Every structure is written in C-alpha cells, then in structure tokens.
Short mmCIF file of C-alpha atoms in Angstrom, two decimals:
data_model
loop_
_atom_site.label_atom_id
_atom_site.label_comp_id
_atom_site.label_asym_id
_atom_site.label_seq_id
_atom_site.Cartn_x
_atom_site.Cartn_y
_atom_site.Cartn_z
CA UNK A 1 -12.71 -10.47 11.68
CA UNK A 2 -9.44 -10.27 10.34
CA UNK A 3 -9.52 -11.02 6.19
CA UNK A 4 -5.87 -11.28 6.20
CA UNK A 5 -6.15 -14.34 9.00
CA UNK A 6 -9.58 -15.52 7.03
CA UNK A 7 -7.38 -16.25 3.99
CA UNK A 8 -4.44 -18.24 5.37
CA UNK A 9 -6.93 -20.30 7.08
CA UNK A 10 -9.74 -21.37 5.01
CA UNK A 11 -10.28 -24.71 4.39
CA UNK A 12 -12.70 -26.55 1.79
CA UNK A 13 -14.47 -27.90 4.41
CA UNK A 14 -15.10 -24.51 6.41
CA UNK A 15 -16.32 -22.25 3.84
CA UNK A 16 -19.17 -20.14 4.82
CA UNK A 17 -22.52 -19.62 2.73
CA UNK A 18 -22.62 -16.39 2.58
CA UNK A 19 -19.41 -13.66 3.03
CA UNK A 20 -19.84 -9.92 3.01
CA UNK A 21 -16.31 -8.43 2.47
CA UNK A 22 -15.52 -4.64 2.45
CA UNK A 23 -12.75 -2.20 2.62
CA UNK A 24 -10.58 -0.55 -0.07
CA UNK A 25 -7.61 -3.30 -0.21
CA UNK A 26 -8.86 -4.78 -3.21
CA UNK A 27 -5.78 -6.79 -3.49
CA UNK A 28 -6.70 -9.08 -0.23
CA UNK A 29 -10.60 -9.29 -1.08
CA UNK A 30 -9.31 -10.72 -4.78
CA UNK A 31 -6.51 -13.18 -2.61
CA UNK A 32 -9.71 -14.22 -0.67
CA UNK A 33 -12.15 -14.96 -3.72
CA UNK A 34 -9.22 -16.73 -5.29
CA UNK A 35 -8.90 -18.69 -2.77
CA UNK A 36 -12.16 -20.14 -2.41
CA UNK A 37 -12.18 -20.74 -6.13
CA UNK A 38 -9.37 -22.62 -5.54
CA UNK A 39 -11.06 -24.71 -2.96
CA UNK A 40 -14.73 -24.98 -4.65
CA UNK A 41 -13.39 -26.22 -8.14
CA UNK A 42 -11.20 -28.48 -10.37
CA UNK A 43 -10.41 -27.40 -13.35
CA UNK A 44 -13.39 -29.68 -14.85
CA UNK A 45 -16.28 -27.81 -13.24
CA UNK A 46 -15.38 -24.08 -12.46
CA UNK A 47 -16.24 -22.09 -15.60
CA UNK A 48 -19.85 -22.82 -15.54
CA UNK A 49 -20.22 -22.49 -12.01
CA UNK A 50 -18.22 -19.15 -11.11
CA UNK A 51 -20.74 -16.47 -11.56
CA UNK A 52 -20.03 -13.14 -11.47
CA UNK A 53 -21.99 -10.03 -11.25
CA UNK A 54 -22.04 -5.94 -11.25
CA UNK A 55 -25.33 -4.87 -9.81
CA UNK A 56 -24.78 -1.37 -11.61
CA UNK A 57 -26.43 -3.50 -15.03
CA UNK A 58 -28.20 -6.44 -13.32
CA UNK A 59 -31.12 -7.12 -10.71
CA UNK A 60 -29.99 -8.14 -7.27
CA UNK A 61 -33.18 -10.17 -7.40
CA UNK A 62 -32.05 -12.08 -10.88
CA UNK A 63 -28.49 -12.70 -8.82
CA UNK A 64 -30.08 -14.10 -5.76
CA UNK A 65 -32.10 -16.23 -8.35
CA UNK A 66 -28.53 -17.54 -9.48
CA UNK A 67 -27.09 -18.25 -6.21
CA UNK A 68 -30.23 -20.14 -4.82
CA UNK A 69 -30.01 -22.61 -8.29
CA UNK A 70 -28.51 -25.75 -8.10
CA UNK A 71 -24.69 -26.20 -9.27
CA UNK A 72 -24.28 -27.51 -13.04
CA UNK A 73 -22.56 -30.87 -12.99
CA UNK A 74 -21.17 -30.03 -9.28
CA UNK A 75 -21.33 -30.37 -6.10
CA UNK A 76 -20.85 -25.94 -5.01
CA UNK A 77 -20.80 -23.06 -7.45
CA UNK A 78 -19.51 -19.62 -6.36
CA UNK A 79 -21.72 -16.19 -6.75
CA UNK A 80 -19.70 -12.99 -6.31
CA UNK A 81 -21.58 -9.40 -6.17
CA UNK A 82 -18.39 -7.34 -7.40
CA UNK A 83 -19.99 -3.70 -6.51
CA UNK A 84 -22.35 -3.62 -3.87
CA UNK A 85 -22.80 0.22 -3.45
CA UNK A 86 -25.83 -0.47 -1.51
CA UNK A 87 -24.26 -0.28 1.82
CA UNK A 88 -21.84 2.74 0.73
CA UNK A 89 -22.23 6.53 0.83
CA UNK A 90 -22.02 6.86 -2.60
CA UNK A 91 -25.31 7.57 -4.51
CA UNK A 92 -25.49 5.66 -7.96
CA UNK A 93 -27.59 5.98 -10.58
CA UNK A 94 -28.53 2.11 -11.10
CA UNK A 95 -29.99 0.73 -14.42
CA UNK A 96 -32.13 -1.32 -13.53
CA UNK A 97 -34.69 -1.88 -10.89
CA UNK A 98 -33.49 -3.81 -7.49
CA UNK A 99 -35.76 -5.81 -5.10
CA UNK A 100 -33.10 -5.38 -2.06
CA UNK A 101 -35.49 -8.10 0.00
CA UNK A 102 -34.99 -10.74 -2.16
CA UNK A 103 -31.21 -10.34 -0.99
CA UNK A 104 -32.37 -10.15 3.10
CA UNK A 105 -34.56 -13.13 2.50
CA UNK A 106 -31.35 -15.43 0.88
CA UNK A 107 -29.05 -14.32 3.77
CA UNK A 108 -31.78 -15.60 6.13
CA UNK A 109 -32.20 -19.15 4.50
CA UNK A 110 -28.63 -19.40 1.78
CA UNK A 111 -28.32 -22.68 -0.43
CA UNK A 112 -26.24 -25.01 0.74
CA UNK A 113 -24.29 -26.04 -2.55
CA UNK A 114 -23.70 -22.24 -3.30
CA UNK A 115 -20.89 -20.00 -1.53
CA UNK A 116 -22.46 -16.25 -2.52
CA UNK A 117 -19.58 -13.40 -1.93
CA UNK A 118 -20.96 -9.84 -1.47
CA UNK A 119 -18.41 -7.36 -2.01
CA UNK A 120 -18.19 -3.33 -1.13
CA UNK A 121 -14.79 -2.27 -2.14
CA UNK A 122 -15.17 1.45 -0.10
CA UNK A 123 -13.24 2.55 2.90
CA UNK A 124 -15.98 2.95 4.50
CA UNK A 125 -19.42 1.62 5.05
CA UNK A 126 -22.83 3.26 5.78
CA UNK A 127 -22.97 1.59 9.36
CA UNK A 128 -26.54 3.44 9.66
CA UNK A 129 -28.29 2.11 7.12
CA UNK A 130 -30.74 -1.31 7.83
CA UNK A 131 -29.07 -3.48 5.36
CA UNK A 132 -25.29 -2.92 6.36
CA UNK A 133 -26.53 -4.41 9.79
CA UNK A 134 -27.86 -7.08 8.34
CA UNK A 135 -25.35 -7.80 6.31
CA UNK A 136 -22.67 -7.90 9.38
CA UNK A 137 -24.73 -9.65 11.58
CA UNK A 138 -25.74 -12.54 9.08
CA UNK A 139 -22.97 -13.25 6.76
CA UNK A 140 -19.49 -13.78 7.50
CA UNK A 141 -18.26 -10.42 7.11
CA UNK A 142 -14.66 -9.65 6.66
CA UNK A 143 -13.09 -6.31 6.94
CA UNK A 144 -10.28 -5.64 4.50
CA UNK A 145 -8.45 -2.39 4.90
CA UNK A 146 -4.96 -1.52 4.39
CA UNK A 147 -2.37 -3.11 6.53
CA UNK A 148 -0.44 -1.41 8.69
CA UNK A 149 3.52 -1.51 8.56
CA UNK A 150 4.28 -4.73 10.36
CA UNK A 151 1.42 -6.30 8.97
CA UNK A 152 2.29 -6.07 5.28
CA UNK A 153 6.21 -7.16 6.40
CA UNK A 154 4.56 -10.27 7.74
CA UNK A 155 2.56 -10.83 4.71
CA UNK A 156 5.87 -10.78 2.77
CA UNK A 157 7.53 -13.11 5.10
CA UNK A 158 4.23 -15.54 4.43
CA UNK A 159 4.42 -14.48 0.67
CA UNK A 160 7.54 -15.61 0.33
CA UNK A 161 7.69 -18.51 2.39
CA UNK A 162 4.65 -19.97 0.47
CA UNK A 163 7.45 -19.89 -2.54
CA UNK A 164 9.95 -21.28 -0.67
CA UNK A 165 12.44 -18.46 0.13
CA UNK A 166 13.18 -16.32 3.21
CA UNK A 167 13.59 -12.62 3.71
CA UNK A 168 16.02 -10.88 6.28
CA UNK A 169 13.80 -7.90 7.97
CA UNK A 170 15.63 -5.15 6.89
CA UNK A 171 14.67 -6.37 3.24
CA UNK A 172 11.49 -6.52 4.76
CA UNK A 173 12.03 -2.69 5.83
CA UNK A 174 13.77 -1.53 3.10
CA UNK A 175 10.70 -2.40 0.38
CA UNK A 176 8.40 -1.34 2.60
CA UNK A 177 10.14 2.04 2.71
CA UNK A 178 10.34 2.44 -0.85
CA UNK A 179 6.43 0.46 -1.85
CA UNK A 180 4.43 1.58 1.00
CA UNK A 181 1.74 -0.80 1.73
CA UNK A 182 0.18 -1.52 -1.96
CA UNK A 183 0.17 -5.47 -1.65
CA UNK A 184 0.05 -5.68 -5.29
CA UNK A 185 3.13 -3.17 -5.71
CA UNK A 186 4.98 -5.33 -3.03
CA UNK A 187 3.95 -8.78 -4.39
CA UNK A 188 5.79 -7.54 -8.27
CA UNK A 189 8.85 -6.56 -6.38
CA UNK A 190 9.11 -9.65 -4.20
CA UNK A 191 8.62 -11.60 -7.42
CA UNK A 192 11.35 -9.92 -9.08
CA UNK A 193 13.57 -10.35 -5.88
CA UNK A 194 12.37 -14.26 -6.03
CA UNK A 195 14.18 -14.68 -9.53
CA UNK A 196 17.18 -12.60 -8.38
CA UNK A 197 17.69 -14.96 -5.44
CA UNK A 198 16.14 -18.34 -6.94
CA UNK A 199 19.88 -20.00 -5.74
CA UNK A 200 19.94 -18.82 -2.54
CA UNK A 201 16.17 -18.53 -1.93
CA UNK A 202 16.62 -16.11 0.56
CA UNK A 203 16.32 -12.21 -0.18
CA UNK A 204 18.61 -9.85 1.77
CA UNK A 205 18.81 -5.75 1.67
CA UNK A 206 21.49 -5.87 -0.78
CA UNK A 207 19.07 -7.69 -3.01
CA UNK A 208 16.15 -4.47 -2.43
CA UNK A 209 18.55 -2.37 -2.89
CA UNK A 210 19.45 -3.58 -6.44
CA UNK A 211 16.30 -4.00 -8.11
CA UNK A 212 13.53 -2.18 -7.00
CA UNK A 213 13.76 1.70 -7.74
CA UNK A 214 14.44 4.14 -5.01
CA UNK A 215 11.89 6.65 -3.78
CA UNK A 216 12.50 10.25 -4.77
CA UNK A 217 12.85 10.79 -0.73
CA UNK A 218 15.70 8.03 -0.56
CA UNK A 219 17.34 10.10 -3.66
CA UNK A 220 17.31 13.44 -1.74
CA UNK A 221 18.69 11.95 1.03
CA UNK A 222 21.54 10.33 -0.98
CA UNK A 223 22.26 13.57 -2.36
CA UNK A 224 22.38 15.67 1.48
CA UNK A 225 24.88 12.65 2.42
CA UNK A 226 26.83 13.81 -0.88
CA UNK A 227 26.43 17.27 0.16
CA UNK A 228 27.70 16.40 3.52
CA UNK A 229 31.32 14.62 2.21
CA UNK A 230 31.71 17.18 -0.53
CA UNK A 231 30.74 15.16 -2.89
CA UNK A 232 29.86 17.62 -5.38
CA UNK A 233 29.78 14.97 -8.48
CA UNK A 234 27.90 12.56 -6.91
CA UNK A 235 25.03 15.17 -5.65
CA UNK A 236 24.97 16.47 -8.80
CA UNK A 237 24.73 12.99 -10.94
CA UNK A 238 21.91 12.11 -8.72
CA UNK A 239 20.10 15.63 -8.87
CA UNK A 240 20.44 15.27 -12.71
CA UNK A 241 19.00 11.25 -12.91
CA UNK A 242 15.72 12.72 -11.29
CA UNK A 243 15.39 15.86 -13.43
CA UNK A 244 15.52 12.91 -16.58
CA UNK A 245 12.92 11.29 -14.09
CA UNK A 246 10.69 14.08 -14.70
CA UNK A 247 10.39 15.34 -11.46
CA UNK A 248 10.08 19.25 -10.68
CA UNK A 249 12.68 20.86 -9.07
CA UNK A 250 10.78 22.99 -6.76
CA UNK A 251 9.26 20.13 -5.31
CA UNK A 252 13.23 18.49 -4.88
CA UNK A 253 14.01 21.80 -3.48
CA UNK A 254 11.26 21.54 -1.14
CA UNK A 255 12.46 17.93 -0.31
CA UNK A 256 16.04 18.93 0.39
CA UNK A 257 14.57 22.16 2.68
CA UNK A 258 12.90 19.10 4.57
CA UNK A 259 15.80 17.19 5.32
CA UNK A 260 17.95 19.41 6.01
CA UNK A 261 15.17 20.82 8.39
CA UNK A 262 14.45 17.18 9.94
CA UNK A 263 18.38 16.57 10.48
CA UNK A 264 18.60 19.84 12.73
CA UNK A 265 15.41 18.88 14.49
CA UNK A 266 16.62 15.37 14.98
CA UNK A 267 20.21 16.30 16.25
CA UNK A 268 18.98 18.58 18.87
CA UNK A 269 16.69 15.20 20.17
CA UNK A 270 19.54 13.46 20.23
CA UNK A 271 21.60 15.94 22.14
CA UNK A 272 19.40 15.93 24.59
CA UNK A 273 19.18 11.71 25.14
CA UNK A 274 15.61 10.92 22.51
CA UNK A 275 15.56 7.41 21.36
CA UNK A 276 14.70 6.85 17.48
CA UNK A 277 11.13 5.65 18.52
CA UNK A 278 10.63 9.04 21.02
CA UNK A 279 11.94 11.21 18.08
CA UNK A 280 9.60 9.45 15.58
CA UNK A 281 6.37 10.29 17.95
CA UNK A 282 7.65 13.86 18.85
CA UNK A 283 7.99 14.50 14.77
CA UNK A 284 5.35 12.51 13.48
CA UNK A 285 8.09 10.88 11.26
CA UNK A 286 7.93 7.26 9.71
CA UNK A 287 10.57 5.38 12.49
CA UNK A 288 12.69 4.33 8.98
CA UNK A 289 12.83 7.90 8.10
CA UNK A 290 14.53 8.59 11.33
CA UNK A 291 16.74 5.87 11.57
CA UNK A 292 18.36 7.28 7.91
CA UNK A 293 18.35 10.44 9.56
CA UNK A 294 19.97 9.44 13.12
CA UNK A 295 22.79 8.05 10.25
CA UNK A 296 23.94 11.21 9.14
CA UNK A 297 23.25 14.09 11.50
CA UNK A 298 27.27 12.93 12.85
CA UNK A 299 27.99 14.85 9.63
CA UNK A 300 26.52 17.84 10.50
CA UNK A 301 27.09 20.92 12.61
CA UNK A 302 24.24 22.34 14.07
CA UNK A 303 25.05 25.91 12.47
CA UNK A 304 25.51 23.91 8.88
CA UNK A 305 21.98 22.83 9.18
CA UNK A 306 20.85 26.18 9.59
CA UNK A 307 22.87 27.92 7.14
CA UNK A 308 21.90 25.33 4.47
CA UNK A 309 17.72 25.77 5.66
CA UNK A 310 18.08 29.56 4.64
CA UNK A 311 20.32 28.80 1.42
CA UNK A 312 17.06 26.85 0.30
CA UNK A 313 15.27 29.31 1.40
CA UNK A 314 16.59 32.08 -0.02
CA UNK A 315 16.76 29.93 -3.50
CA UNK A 316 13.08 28.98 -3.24
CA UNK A 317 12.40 32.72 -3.12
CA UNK A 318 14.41 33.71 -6.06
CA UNK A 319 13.16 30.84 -7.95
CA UNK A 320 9.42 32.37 -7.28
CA UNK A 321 9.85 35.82 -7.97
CA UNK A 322 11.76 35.14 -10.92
CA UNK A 323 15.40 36.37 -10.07
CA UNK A 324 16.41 32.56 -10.80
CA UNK A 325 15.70 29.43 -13.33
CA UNK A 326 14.45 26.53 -11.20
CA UNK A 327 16.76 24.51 -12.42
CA UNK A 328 19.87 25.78 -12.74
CA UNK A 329 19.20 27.61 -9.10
CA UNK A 330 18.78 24.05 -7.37
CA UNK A 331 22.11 23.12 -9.13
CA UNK A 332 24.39 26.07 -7.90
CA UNK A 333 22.53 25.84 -4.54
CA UNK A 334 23.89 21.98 -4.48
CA UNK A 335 27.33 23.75 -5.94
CA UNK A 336 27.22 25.82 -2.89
CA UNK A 337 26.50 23.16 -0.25
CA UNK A 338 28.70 20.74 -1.02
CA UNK A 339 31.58 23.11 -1.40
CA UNK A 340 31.34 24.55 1.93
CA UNK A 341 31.26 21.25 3.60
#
C-alpha cells in the first residue's frame, strides 16, 4: 500500500491500531505520523499521550507495556517505535534485553484506545525473517520509498494546492531538475517560491528559475551554450562563479567532456528521426537532460563536437601529467572554444 495515498486519505475515524511503516523516505513516514497526531489530539491532551521510543536504549516489552495502557485524560494516545532494526539487515548491538513476543502477542490482540506506529527507516527489509511476515501480514503496513519523477511533481502540485497556490509543470520540471526527489529539499524551495508568488499564488518557471540555485550540470550547460555564440565573457563569468563555489575543475572539465559528448550523440539521433523519449532510453539520459540538449545541438556542427571532445581531452591529459594548472588549463580551453565558434 501506497504511504503517499495513506496520508492524503486518513481520516480520524479510519485510523488503524497498529501501522508498520518502512522505507528510507523519512520525510513521508514523518508527514504520516504527523498526521495522525494531528487527528488523535487537541492541543489539551497530546503531550502526555504521544509516546515515543528508540528500542536501541529501551525494552520492546516495556513499550508494548505502554501502548496496551489506557490513555491519560483521553480518549487515544499514540506509540511510535522510531528504529525498529529488528526486521533490517543490519546487526545492532542493543542495550538492553528484548522479549520480541511480547510485540507478536500485541499485534495479535492491539488496544483499542492506542494507535502503536512501528517504524524501519531502511531501504530494505529482511523479507526472510519470521517477524517481518508478521509484521506485513498483521499491521497496516505502508511502504515508503522514494518517489519517482512524476510522483514527487504531483506531490508538489498537492503541496501547493493545500496552501492555496498553483504551479505550471514546467516549474514542476524545472525544480525537479535542479532538487531531485528529496521531499524535504523540494518542500524549502516551494516554500520560498510560495512567498515569492503570495500575489499571484501561482508559481511559474520564471519564478524556479529565480530563486532556487542552479545545479552545477545546468551551469556547464549554460557555459557550452556560451561557448556555442562566442560568448567568451559570459562562459568565463560562469566558469569563475563555480570555481568561488568550490567546485574542482577537473570534475567541470569532466562535465563539459560530457556534454559536449552527449550533444554529438544526440544530434546524430536526431539526424536519423529519434524522438526525445527514444533518445532518452537509447542513452540512459534523464528525458529533461535531453530536452536541454535537443535545444542546442542546432548550434553545433557535427565536426565542432568532435574537435571540442579531443580539446578536453587533450586538456584533461595535460592537466594529469602535469604539463598544465587545472585551472588556468580549463580557462584557455573555454578561451579556445568559444573563439573558434
């Protein structure tokens, strides 16, 4: 079951006893124990019934003992098990002694005023071992891995519209492109994008483009599109921002080699009639990668391309044996480029 789906449909009324979530998106196991907080409490009674518990310092047997006691001035309480390597791979050298059947005996027969939240926050689970089994086959267990692409740009569509606002979906694409999937990355950014657009309430590339940062892939292709036009300056100024950045200049050298590379490959596809989506499969490219890409290989001669893989080349090798300061090489290679265009 989908944890994702779980979430935007829970209901006070249709909370389970017992959940067993797992998977390495932290982010949407925290959204889901949230949430049932948020349905389980007022303000009045939560803090003395919201228990929570590591069972790398504490009994499973003394937790079980807490979920199966009645609520303190309330009708539910909430138990959550925050590390339950039990059902991992991992081995763990536990502090104290655990009676695991105390645990299969609650799942069995759970209280009915308690909602008890087992969590294993591992990408994967030992499906071999007894208790795992047990676990999936009794409790409501949730699976919460990372989302895939058009997953997470739906969950900002539904982040946003819970606020309110709207996003156009190349927005959607654009901070996708330069996040990845970390929901908790995404949710800062779309929050920041919120307060830029709180008059319009509806978030549009432009807005992407402004204030979240570019990816040091975006950069290198800004500077091959400067290359391109001659733009000497404007390679250069950009080159120079991401040497203040920190990063090496091997590894932009090994970026530019890459997309100068991918702009040959992808020219001869489209030469010869590929689609964007059947030259993302035959390169194992991200499909926003090779729409950027389909954008500038117009710019290009086939025998440029080539000429510029072997000026990288040839600059990668005298950077590593010496003939050549990384630095300064990458900057007359760009010198080089861009005047030849």
């Amino acid at each position: 079951m989908s944890i994702l789906g779980t979430i935007q449909k829970l209901k006070g009324d249709s909370l389970q006893h017992v959940y067993f979530l797992y998977g390495s998106e932290t982010y949407l196991i925290d959204a889901f124990v949230n949430k049932v907080r948020s349905l389980l409490f007022t303000e009045a009674d939560d803090s003395m019934n919201d228990s929570r518990f590591q069972v790398v310092d504490t009994p499973i047997q003394e937790i079980v003992e807490e979920a199966a006691t009645i609520p303190f001035f309330s009708n539910r309480k909430l138990v959550v098990i925050q590390d339950f390597y039990f059902v991992s791979t991992q081995k763990v050298k536990a502090k104290v002694e655990h009676d695991l059947s105390a645990l299969e005996q609650y799942i069995q027969s759970p209280s009915d005023s308690t909602v008890f939240i087992i969590i294993a926050p591992y990408e994967k689970v030992d499906e071999r071992k007894k208790l795992t089994k047990q676990l999936k086959k009794q409790t409501a267990a949730l699976e919460s891995n990372p989302l895939n692409e058009e997953q997470v740009k739906q969950w900002m569509v539904n982040a946003v519209g819970e606020q309110g606002f709207t996003i156009d979906k190349t927005a959607a694409q654009l901070l996708f492109a330069r996040v990845g999937s970390n929901l908790m990355l995404i949710e800062k950014e779309l929050e920041k994008c919120m307060l830029f657009t709180a008059d319009k309430k509806h978030i549009v590339e432009q807005d992407v483009e402004t204030l979240v940062a570019e990816t040091v892939d975006e950069s290198i292709f800004s500077v091959v599109e400067s290359v391109a036009s001659g733009k000497t300056e404007q390679a250069l100024r950009t080159y120079h921002k991401l040497l203040r950045q920190k990063e090496e200049p091997l590894a932009m050298l090994a970026l530019l080699t890459r997309q100068f590379r991918n702009l040959l490959y992808v020219k001869i596809r489209q030469e010869k009639g590929y689609n964007q989506k059947e030259i993302a499969g035959q390169l194992n490219l991200h499909p926003y990668v090779i729409k950027l890409t389909m954008q500038q290989t117009n710019r290009h001669a086939k025998s440029d391309l080539r000429k510029a893989i072997i000026a990288c080349a040839d600059t990668d090798y005298a950077i590593k044996t010496g003939k050549g300061e990384k630095e300064r090489s990458v900057e007359l290679l760009l010198l080089k480029l861009s005047t030849r265009t």
